[in-house]
Tab-separated table of C-alpha atoms and ligand atoms in Angstrom:
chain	number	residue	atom	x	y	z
A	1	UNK	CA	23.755	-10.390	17.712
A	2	UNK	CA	24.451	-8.034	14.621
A	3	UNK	CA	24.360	-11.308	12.320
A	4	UNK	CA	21.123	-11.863	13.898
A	5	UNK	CA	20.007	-8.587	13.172
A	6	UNK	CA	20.901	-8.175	9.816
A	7	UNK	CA	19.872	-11.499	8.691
A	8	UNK	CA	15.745	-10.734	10.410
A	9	UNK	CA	16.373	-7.423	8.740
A	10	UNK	CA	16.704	-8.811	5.620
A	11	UNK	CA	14.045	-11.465	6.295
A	12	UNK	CA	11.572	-8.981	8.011
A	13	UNK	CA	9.904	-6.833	5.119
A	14	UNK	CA	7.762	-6.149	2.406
A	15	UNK	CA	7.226	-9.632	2.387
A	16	UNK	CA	5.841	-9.752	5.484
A	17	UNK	CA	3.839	-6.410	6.057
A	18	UNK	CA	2.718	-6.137	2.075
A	19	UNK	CA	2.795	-9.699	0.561
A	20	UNK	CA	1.689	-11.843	3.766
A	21	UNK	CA	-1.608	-10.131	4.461
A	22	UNK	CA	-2.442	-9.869	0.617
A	23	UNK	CA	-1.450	-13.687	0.029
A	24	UNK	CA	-3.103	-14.843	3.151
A	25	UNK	CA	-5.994	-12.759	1.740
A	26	UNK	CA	-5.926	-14.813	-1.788
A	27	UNK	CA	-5.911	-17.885	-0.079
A	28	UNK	CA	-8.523	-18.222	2.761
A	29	UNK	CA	-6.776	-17.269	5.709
A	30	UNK	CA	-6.286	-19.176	9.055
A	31	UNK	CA	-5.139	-22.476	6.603
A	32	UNK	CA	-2.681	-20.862	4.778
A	33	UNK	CA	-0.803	-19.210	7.943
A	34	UNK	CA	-0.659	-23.025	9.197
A	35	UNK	CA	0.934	-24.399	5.809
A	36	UNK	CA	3.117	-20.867	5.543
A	37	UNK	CA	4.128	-21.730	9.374
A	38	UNK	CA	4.743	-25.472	8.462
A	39	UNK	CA	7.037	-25.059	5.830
A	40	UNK	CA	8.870	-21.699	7.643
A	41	UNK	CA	9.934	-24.662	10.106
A	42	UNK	CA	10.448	-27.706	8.385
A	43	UNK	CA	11.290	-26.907	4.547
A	44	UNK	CA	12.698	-24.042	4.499
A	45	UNK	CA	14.884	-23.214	7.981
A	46	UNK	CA	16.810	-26.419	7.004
A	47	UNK	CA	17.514	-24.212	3.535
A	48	UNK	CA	18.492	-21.714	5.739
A	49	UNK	CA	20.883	-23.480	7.802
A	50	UNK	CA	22.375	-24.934	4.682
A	51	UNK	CA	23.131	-21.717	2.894
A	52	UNK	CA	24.664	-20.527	5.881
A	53	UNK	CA	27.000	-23.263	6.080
A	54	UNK	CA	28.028	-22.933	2.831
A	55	UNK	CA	28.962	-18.757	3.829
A	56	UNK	CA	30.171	-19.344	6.881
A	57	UNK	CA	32.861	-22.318	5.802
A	58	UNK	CA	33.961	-20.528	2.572
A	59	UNK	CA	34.263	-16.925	3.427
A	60	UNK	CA	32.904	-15.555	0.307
A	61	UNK	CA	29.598	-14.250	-1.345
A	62	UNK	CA	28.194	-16.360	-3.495
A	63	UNK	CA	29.944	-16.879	-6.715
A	64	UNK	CA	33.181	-17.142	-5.614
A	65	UNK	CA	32.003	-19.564	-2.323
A	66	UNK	CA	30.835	-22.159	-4.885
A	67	UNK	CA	34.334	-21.559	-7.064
A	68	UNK	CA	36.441	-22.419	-3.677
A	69	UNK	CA	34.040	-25.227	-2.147
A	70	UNK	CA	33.680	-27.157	-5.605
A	71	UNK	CA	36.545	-25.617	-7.960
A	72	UNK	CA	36.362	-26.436	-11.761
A	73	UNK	CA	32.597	-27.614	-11.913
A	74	UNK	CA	29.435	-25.475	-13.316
A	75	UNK	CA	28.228	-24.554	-9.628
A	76	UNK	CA	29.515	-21.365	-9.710
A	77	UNK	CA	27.379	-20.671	-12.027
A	78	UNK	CA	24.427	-20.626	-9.731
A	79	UNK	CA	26.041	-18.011	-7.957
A	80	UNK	CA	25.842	-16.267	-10.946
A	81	UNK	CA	22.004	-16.664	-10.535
A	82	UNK	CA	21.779	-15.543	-7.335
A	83	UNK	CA	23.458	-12.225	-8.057
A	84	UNK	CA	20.878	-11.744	-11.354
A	85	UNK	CA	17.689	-12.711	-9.038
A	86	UNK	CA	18.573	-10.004	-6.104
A	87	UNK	CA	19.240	-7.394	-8.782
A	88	UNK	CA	15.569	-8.500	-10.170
A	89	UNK	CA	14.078	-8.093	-6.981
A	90	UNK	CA	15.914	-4.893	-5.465
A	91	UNK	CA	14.017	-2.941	-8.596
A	92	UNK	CA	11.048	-3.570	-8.091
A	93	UNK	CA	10.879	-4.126	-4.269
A	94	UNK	CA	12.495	-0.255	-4.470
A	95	UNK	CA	8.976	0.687	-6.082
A	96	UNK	CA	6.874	-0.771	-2.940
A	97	UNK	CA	9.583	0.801	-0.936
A	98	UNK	CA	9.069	4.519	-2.867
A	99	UNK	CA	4.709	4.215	-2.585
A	100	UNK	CA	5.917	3.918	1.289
A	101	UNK	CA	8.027	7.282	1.212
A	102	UNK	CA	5.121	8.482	-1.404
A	103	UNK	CA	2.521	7.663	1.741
A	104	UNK	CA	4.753	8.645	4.521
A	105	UNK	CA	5.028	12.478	3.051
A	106	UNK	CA	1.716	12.025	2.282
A	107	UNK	CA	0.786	11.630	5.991
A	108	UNK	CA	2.670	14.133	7.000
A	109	UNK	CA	0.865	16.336	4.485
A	110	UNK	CA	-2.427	15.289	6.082
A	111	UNK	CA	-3.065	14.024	2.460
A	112	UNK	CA	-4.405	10.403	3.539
A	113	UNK	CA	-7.573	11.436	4.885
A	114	UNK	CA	-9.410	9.902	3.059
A	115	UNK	CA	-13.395	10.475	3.647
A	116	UNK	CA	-14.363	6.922	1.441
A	117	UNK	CA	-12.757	3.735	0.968
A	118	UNK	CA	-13.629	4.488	-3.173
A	119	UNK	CA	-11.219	8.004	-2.563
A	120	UNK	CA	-8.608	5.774	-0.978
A	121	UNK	CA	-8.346	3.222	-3.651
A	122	UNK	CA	-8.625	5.807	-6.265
A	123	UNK	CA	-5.577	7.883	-4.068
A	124	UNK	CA	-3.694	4.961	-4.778
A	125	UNK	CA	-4.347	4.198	-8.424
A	126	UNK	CA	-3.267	7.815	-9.070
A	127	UNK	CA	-0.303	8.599	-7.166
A	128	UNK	CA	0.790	5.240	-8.655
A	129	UNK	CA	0.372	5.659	-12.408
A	130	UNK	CA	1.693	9.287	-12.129
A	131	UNK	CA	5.050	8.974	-13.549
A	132	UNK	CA	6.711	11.833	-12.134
A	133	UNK	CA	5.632	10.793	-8.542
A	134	UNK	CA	6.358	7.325	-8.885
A	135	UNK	CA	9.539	7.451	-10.343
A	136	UNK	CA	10.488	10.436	-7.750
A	137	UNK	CA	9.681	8.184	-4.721
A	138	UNK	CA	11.480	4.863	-6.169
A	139	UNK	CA	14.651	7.048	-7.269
A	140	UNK	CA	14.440	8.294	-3.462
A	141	UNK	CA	14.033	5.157	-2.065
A	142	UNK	CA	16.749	3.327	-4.204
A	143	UNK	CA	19.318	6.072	-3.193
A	144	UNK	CA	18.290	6.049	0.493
A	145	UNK	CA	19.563	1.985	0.607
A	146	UNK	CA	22.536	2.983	-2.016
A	147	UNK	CA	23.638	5.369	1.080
A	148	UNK	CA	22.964	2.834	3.776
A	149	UNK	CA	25.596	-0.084	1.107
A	150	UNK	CA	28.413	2.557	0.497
A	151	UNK	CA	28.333	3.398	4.699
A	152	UNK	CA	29.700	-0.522	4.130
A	153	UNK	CA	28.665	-3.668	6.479
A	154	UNK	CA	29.564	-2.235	9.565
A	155	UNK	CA	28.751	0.893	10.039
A	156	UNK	CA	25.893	0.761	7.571
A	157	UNK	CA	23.391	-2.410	7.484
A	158	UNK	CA	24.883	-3.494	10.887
A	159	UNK	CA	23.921	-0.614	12.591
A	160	UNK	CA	20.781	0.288	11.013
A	161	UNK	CA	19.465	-3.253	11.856
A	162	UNK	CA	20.609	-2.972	14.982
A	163	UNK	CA	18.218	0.217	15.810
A	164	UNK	CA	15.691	-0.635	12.972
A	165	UNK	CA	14.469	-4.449	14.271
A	166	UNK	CA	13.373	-3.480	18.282
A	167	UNK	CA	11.597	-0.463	16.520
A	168	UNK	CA	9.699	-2.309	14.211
A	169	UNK	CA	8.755	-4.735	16.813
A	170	UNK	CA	7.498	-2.475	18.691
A	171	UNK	CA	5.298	-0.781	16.400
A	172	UNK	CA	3.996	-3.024	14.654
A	173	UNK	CA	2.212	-4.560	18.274
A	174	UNK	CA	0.826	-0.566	18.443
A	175	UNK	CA	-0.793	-0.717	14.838
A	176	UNK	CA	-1.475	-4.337	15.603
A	177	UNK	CA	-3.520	-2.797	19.118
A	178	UNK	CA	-4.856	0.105	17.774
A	179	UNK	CA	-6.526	-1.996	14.475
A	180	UNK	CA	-7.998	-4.647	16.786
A	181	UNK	CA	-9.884	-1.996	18.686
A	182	UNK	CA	-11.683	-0.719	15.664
A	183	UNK	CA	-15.111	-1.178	14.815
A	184	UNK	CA	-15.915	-4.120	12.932
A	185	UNK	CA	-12.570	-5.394	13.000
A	186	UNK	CA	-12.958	-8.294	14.875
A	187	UNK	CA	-13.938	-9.937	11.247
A	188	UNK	CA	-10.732	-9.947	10.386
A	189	UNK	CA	-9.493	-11.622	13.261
A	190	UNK	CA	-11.824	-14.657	12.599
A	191	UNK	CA	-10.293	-14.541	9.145
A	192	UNK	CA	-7.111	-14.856	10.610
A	193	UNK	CA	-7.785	-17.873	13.096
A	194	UNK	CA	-10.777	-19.479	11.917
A	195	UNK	CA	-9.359	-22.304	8.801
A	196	UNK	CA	-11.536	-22.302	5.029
A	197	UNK	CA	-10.944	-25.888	4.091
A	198	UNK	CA	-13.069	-25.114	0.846
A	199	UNK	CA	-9.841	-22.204	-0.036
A	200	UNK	CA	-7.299	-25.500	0.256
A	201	UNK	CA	-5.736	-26.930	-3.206
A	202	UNK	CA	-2.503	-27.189	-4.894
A	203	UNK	CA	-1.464	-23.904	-5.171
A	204	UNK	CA	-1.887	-22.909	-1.744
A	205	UNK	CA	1.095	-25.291	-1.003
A	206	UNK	CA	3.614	-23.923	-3.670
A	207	UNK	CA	1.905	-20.125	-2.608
A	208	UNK	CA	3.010	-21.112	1.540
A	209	UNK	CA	6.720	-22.217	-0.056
A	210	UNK	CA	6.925	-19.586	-2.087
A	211	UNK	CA	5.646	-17.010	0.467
A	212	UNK	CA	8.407	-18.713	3.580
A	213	UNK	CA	12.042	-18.622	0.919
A	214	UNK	CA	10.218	-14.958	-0.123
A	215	UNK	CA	10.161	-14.413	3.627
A	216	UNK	CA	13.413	-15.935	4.741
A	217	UNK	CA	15.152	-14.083	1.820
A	218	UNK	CA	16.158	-17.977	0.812
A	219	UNK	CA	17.933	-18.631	-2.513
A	220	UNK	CA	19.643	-15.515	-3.279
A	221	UNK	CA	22.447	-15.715	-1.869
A	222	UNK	CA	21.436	-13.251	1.033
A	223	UNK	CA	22.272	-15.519	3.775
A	224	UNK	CA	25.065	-17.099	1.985
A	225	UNK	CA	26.714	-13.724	1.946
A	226	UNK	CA	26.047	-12.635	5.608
A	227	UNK	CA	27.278	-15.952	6.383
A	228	UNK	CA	30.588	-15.387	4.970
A	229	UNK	CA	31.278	-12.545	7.986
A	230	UNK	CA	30.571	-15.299	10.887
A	231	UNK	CA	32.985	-16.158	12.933
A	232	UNK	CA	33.812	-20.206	13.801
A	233	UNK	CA	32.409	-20.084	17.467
A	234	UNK	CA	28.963	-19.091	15.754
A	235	UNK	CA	26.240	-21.114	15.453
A	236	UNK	CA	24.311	-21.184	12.847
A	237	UNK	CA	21.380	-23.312	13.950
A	238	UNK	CA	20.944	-20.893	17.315
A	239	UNK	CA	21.551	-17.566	15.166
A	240	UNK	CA	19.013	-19.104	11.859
A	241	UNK	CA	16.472	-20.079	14.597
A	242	UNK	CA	16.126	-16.984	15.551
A	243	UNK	CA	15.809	-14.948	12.791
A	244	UNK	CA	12.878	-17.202	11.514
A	245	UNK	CA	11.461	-17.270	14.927
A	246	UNK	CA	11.836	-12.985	14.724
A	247	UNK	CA	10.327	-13.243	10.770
A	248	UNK	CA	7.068	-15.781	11.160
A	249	UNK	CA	6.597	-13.770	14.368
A	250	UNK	CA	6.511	-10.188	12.373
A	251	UNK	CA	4.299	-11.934	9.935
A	252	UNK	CA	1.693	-13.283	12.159
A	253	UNK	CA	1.937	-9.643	13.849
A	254	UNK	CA	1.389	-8.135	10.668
A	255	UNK	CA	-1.581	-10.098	9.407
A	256	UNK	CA	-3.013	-9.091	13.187
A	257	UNK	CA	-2.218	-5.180	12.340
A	258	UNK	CA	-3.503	-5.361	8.715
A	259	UNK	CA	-6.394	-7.785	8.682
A	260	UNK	CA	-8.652	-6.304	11.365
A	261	UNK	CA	-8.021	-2.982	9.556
A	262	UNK	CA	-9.293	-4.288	6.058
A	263	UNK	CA	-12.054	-5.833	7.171
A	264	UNK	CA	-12.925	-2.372	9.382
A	265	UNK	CA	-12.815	-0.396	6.349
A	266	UNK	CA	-15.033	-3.074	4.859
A	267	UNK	CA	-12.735	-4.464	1.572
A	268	UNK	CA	-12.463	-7.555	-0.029
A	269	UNK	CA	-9.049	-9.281	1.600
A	270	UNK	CA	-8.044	-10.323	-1.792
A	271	UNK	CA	-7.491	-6.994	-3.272
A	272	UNK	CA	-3.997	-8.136	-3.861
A	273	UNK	CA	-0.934	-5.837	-4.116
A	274	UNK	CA	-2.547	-2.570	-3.589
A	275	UNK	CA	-4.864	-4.016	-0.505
A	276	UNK	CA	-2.218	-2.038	2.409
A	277	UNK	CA	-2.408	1.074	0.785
A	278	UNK	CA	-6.103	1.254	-0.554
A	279	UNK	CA	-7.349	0.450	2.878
A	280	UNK	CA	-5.054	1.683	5.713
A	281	UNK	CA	-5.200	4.875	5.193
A	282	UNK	CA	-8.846	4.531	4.905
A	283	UNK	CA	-9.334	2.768	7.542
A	284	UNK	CA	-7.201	5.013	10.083
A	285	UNK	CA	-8.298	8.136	8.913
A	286	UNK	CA	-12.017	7.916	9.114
A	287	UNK	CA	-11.817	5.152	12.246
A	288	UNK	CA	-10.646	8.222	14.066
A	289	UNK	CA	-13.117	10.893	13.336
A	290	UNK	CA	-13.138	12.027	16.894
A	291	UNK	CA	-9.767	11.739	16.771
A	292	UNK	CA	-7.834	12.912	13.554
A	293	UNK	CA	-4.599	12.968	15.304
A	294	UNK	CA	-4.074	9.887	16.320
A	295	UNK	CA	-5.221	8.766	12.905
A	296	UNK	CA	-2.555	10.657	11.536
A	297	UNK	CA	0.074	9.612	13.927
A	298	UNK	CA	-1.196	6.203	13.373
A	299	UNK	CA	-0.940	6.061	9.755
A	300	UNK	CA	2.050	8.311	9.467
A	301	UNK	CA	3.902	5.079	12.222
A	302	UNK	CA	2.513	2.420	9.964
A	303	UNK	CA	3.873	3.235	6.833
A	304	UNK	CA	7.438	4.586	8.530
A	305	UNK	CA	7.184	0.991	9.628
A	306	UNK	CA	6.948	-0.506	5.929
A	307	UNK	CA	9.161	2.077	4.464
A	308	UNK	CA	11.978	0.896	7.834
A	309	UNK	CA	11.306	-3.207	7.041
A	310	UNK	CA	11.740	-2.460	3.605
A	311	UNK	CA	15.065	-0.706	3.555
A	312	UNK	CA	16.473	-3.210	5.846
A	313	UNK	CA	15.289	-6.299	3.469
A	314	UNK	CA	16.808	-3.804	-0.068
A	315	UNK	CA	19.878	-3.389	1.868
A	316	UNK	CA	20.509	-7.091	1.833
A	317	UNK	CA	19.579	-7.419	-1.667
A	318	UNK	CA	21.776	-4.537	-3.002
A	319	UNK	CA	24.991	-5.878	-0.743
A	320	UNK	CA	24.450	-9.480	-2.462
A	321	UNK	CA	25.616	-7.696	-6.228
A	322	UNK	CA	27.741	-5.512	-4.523
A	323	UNK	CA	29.661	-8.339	-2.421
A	324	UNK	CA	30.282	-9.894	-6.151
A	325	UNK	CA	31.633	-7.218	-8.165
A	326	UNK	CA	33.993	-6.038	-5.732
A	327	UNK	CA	35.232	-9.448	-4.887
A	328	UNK	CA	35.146	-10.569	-8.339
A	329	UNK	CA	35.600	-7.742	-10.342
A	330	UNK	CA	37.393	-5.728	-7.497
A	331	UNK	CA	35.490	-2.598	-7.938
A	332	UNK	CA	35.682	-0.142	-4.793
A	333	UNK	CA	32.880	-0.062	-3.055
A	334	UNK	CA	31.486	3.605	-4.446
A	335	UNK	CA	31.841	2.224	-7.886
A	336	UNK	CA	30.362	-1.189	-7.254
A	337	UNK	CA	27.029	1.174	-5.822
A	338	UNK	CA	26.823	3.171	-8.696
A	339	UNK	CA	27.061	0.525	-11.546
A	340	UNK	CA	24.183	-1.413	-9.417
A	341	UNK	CA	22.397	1.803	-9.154
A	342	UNK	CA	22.261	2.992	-12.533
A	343	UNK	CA	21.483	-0.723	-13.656
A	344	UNK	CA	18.668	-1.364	-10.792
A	345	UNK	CA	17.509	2.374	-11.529
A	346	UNK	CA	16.263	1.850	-15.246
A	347	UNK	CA	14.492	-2.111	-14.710
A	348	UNK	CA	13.043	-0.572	-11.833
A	349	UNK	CA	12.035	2.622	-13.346
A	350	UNK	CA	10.172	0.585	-16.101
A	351	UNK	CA	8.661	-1.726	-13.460
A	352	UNK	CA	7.249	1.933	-11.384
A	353	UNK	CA	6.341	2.840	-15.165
A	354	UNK	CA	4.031	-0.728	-15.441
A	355	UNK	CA	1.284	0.619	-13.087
A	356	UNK	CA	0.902	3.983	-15.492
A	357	UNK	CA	2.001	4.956	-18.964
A	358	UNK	CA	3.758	1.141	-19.193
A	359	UNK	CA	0.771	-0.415	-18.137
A	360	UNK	CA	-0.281	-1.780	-21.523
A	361	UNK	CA	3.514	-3.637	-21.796
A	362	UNK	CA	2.578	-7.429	-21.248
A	363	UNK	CA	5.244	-10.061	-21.073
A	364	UNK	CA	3.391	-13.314	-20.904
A	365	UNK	CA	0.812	-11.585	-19.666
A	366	UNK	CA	2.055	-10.202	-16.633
A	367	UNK	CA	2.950	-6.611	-16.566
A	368	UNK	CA	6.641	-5.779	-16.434
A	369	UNK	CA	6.566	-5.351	-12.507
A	370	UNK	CA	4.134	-8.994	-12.188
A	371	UNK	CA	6.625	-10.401	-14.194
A	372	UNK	CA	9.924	-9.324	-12.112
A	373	UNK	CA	7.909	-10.595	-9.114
A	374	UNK	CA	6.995	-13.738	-10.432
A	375	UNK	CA	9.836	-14.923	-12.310
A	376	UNK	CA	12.502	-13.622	-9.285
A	377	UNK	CA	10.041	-15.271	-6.428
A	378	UNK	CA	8.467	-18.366	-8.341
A	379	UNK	CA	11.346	-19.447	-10.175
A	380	UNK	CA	14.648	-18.072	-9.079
A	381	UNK	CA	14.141	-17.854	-5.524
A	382	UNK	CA	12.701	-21.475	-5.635
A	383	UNK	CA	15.496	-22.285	-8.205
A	384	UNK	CA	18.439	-21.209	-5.935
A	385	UNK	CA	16.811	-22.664	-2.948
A	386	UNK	CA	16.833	-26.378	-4.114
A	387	UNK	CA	20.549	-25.583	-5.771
A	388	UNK	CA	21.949	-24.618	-1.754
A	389	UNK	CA	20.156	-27.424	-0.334
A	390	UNK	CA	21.589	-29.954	-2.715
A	391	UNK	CA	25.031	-27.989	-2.654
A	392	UNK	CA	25.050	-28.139	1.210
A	393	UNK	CA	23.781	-31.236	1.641
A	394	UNK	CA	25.360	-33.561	-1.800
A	395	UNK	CA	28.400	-31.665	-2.616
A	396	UNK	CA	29.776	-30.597	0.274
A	397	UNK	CA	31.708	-32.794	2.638
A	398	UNK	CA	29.109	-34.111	4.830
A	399	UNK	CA	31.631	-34.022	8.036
A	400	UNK	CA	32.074	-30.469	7.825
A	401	UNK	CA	28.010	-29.357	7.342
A	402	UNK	CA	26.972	-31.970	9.901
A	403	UNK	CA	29.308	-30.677	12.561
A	404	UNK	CA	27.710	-27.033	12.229
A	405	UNK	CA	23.816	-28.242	11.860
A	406	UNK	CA	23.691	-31.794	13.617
A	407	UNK	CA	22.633	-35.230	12.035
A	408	UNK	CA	18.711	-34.410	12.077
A	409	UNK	CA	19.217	-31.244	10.260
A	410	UNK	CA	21.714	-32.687	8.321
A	411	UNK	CA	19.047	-35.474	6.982
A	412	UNK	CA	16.303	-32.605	6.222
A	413	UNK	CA	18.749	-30.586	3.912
A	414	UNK	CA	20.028	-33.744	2.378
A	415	UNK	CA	16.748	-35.462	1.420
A	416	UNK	CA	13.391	-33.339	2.453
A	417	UNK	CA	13.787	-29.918	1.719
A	418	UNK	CA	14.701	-30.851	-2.329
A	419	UNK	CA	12.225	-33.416	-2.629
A	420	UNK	CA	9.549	-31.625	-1.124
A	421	UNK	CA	10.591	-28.715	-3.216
A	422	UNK	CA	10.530	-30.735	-6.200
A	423	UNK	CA	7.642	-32.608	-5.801
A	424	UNK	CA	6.168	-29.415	-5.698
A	425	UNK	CA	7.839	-27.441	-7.949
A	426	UNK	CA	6.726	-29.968	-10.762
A	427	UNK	CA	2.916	-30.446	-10.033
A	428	UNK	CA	2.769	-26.821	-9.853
A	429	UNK	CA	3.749	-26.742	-13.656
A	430	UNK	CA	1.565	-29.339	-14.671
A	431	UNK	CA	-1.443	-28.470	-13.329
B	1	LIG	N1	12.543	-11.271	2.802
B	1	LIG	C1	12.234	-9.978	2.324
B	1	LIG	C2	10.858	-9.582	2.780
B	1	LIG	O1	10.188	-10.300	3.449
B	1	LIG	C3	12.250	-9.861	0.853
B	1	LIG	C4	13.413	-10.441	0.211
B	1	LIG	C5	13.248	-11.424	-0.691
B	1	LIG	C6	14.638	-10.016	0.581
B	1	LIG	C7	14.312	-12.027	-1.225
B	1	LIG	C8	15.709	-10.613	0.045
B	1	LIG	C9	15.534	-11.623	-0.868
B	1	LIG	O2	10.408	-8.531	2.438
């Protein structure tokens, strides 16, 4: 039950309530949710089930799994990758993380009432490029999941998953009830369940594959790790079903509680990464006239949802470095924190730094924070992901993964996952 939770904690976040509704946005809707669901199920839970086999037999994180399970050969190298692509991701994820603190005082403040859609979006572009208040909320938000690693497995990700995952449920069917009543919202529902064949091409597939590993935390060595603490009687197909059962469920609940607001407040659904927080607070404030309050409440619950999905997702990404250096390098756990602090701190303090006084930094033409984001979810993430299915299902010894995920899943990690992934993975680049 606490594997379960942890591993949907990590799963369940930004991803879902901040990248889903945007991406779904980019790419027309209703179609995109069907490929997204597709590959959730058929690509990338096989993925799943084949990191997890390689935690759960080898009792280590990453690195040192690969160093015990094939000794002497390069692979432990790609657990070398999988502690650099967390680290990339846990900086700038802890930016997202601090505009939700940034929002949530906000709310409290009564600061989000926003009278236009124009003042929201322009709330956002300032409290964004303000370095002082951008850098305050990210250091906040990076120390808050620092506290929740040193508390340790147990008492700290354990237990806040444990409380955090019914709670989010829970509101996020509220804010998903409360949007669909809104005026005008009903738009976005049609968005949601009506297919744009003319949206369809290439990209939307590698977008959907990118968007389920981002989802599933695949690739990283997240579930590798949390894998390592199972126990033998565990299964991993009944506890990996569930968590991407829990995830595509919190996603498709999501895109209900965000959609139906954006189209209510009247904006564009591909506004991209800023499209939660230019038009929520919009939206809920001045839906509510008659009723400030619960415009308040309602906005103040929606972004203590975010700012609750994301810690439980940075948690998972900060214990994957820490699980390495105190295995390999056998820091205590306090030390292993702080050198991952200080180090996450200043790439994601220039990443915060990209939407102001940075903003002019291009690295192939992506701003420091696009480029974290793209080369951690586009290449690493996809990179890592095709290395665990071809670890799990070439290298290791096919008696003891078929005994934990059956013949059928056994075939999919073997063959279909990498050579979808490839296949992919390659026209993508040349087109
Ligand atoms: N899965 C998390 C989310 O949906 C993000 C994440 C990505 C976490 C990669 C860990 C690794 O927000």
């Amino acid at each position: 039950m606490a594997y379960v939770m942890a591993l949907a904690g990590s799963a369940i976040g930004l991803g879902n309530i901040w990248r889903f509704p945007y991406i779904v946005g980019e790419h027309g809707g209703a179609l995109f949710i069907l490929v997204y669901l597709f590959f959730s199920f058929v690509i990338s839970m096989p993925i799943l089930f084949g990191e997890s086999v390689i935690g759960k037999k080898s009792h280590r994180s990453t690195y040192d799994a690969m160093d015990m399970l094939a000794p002497g050969t390069g692979w432990k190298y790609l657990g070398l990758l999988t502690v650099i692509s967390p680290f990339i991701i846990v900086s700038y994820y802890s930016v997202v993380g601090g505009w939700s603190i940034d929002y949530l005082v906000r709310s409290c403040a009564g600061g989000l009432n926003c009278a236009s859609q124009e003042s929201a979006a322009a709330l956002f572009s300032r409290s964004s490029s303000t370095a002082w208040e951008t850098l305050a909320s990210f250091t906040a938000f990076l120390l808050l999941t620092a506290g929740i690693i040193v508390l340790g497995v147990k008492k700290g990700i354990e237990k806040f998953s444990k409380l955090a995952m019914p709670a989010l449920f829970f509101l996020i069917v509220f804010i998903a009830i409360y949007s669909m009543t809104l005026p005008g919202s009903m738009e976005g529902v049609k968005y949601l369940v009506k297919p744009d064949f003319s949206k369809f091409g290439l990209d939307t597939l590698s977008f959907a594959l990118g968007q389920s590993f981002y989802s599933l935390s695949l690739g990283v060595g997240i579930v590798l790790t949390y894998s390592s603490y199972m126990k033998d009687e565990d299964s991993v197909v009944k506890s990996g079903t569930s968590a991407a059962v829990f995830d595509s469920l919190f996603a498709i609940l999501a895109g209900f509680a965000i959609m139906p607001a954006v189209f209510a407040a009247g904006i564009k659904p591909g506004a991209g990464p800023a499209l939660i927080f230019e038009s929520l607070p919009y939206t809920f404030s001045c839906m509510s006239e008659q009723m400030p309050v619960v415009g308040a409440v309602v906005t103040f619950l929606f972004f203590l949802t975010i700012l609750t999905a994301a810690l439980t997702s940075s948690v998972s990404l900060y214990e994957v470095c820490e699980s390495h250096l105190i295995e390999r390098w056998k820091m205590s756990r306090l030390k292993a924190s702080a050198i991952i602090f200080v180090a996450a701190w200043l790439l994601g303090a220039s990443c915060a730094l990209s939407f102001g006084p940075l903003k002019d930094v291009e690295i192939f033409g992506n701003s420091i924070f696009g480029f974290c984001d793209l080369i951690s979810s586009n290449y690493l993430m996809t990179l890592g992901a095709l290395a665990f299915s071809i670890f799990a299902g070439w290298k290791m010894k096919k008696a003891d993964v078929q005994s934990e995920v059956g013949s059928f899943f056994y075939f999919m990690i073997r063959w279909v996952s990498p050579i979808v992934i490839i296949v992919i993975f390659i026209s993508n680049m040349l087109l």
